[in-house]
Amino acid sequence: IKGSPFIEPNVLLRFYLSNVIANQASICFVISHCKVVHCNMEVEGNLYVSGGSEEYYMNLVADAMEPYLEASGIDFGRNTPDMTAASSIRQGNTGGYDLYLAIHSNASPDRIYGQLMGTDVYPTSRNGKRFAQIIADNFKEIYPYPELVDIRATTALGEVRQPVMPSVLVEVAYHDNEDDANWIVDNIDTIARA
């Protein structure tokens, strides 16, 4: 697969899950409605500079992912909008899943609001790193600035550190940057396939 032209992402996902993690693969993916690990439920959502919220657009991505996962024979679970990061992690840890995938959009720190761009992928464990590489490679094919797609190590993010299975957190792009926010809004299905 390495070095091949862009391959249908659900094929890559199925290959990865079936050959690297387990024969009977299942996935728990969560869509965050808060930008930080410690959700503050008083915050209504991270607003896009172009209108809408992180919760709204990342749920559209998750909705668009479901047919690809189903067509690939991958069992999955999904959080609900009223769940926090902590309750989503608990759901994943008790559901017998092989992979935990958290999908977010990012925001720049206040002092540089709107200035950052790119896709950041945060893995944990060896298998998490393998899956993160697949995601990053796919995003380099679809994101307008592939040099801004990065895999970043972290132990600070609960959705990377706390799941008992390999986990990956994807920050799709920056919702406070006009170009990135518009790219997300205009590419929901393309992002879901990546």
PDB file of N, CA and C in Angstrom, residues 6 17 25 72 83 92 104 107 111-112 118 136 164 175 191:
ATOM      1  N   PHE A   6      -3.399   7.455  -4.346  1.00  0.00           N
ATOM      2  CA  PHE A   6      -4.450   7.582  -3.335  1.00  0.00           C
ATOM      3  C   PHE A   6      -5.401   6.406  -3.436  1.00  0.00           C
ATOM      4  N   LEU A  17      -7.090  -2.061  10.165  1.00  0.00           N
ATOM      5  CA  LEU A  17      -7.768  -2.674  11.299  1.00  0.00           C
ATOM      6  C   LEU A  17      -7.725  -4.187  11.239  1.00  0.00           C
ATOM      7  N   ALA A  25     -12.436  -6.316  13.608  1.00  0.00           N
ATOM      8  CA  ALA A  25     -12.178  -4.926  13.979  1.00  0.00           C
ATOM      9  C   ALA A  25     -13.459  -4.182  14.297  1.00  0.00           C
ATOM     10  N   SER A  72     -17.388  -1.044   4.482  1.00  0.00           N
ATOM     11  CA  SER A  72     -16.152  -1.796   4.700  1.00  0.00           C
ATOM     12  C   SER A  72     -16.326  -2.893   5.738  1.00  0.00           C
ATOM     13  N   MET A  83     -22.558  14.047  25.254  1.00  0.00           N
ATOM     14  CA  MET A  83     -21.455  13.406  25.971  1.00  0.00           C
ATOM     15  C   MET A  83     -20.241  14.337  26.043  1.00  0.00           C
ATOM     16  N   GLY A  92     -15.785   4.243  24.900  1.00  0.00           N
ATOM     17  CA  GLY A  92     -14.807   3.511  24.106  1.00  0.00           C
ATOM     18  C   GLY A  92     -14.122   2.413  24.892  1.00  0.00           C
ATOM     19  N   HIS A 104     -11.817  16.388  15.650  1.00  0.00           N
ATOM     20  CA  HIS A 104     -11.992  17.760  16.126  1.00  0.00           C
ATOM     21  C   HIS A 104     -11.655  18.728  14.987  1.00  0.00           C
ATOM     22  N   ALA A 107      -8.356  25.391  17.041  1.00  0.00           N
ATOM     23  CA  ALA A 107      -8.421  26.848  17.208  1.00  0.00           C
ATOM     24  C   ALA A 107      -7.058  27.344  17.661  1.00  0.00           C
ATOM     25  N   ARG A 111      -3.882  35.005  21.215  1.00  0.00           N
ATOM     26  CA  ARG A 111      -2.915  36.012  20.771  1.00  0.00           C
ATOM     27  C   ARG A 111      -2.579  35.912  19.286  1.00  0.00           C
ATOM     28  N   ILE A 112      -2.860  34.753  18.673  1.00  0.00           N
ATOM     29  CA  ILE A 112      -2.612  34.600  17.231  1.00  0.00           C
ATOM     30  C   ILE A 112      -3.876  34.074  16.532  1.00  0.00           C
ATOM     31  N   GLY A 118      -3.695  24.153   9.090  1.00  0.00           N
ATOM     32  CA  GLY A 118      -3.140  22.817   8.975  1.00  0.00           C
ATOM     33  C   GLY A 118      -3.952  21.754   9.688  1.00  0.00           C
ATOM     34  N   ALA A 136      -2.700  10.877   8.157  1.00  0.00           N
ATOM     35  CA  ALA A 136      -1.889  12.012   7.692  1.00  0.00           C
ATOM     36  C   ALA A 136      -1.622  11.906   6.197  1.00  0.00           C
ATOM     37  N   VAL A 164      -7.980   2.697  26.301  1.00  0.00           N
ATOM     38  CA  VAL A 164      -7.172   1.495  26.528  1.00  0.00           C
ATOM     39  C   VAL A 164      -6.722   0.859  25.213  1.00  0.00           C
ATOM     40  N   HIS A 175     -10.653  26.125  12.731  1.00  0.00           N
ATOM     41  CA  HIS A 175     -11.949  26.764  12.481  1.00  0.00           C
ATOM     42  C   HIS A 175     -11.936  28.269  12.716  1.00  0.00           C
ATOM     43  N   ILE A 191     -13.298  14.895   3.616  1.00  0.00           N
ATOM     44  CA  ILE A 191     -12.665  14.713   4.933  1.00  0.00           C
ATOM     45  C   ILE A 191     -13.084  13.384   5.530  1.00  0.00           C
TER      46      ILE A 191
END
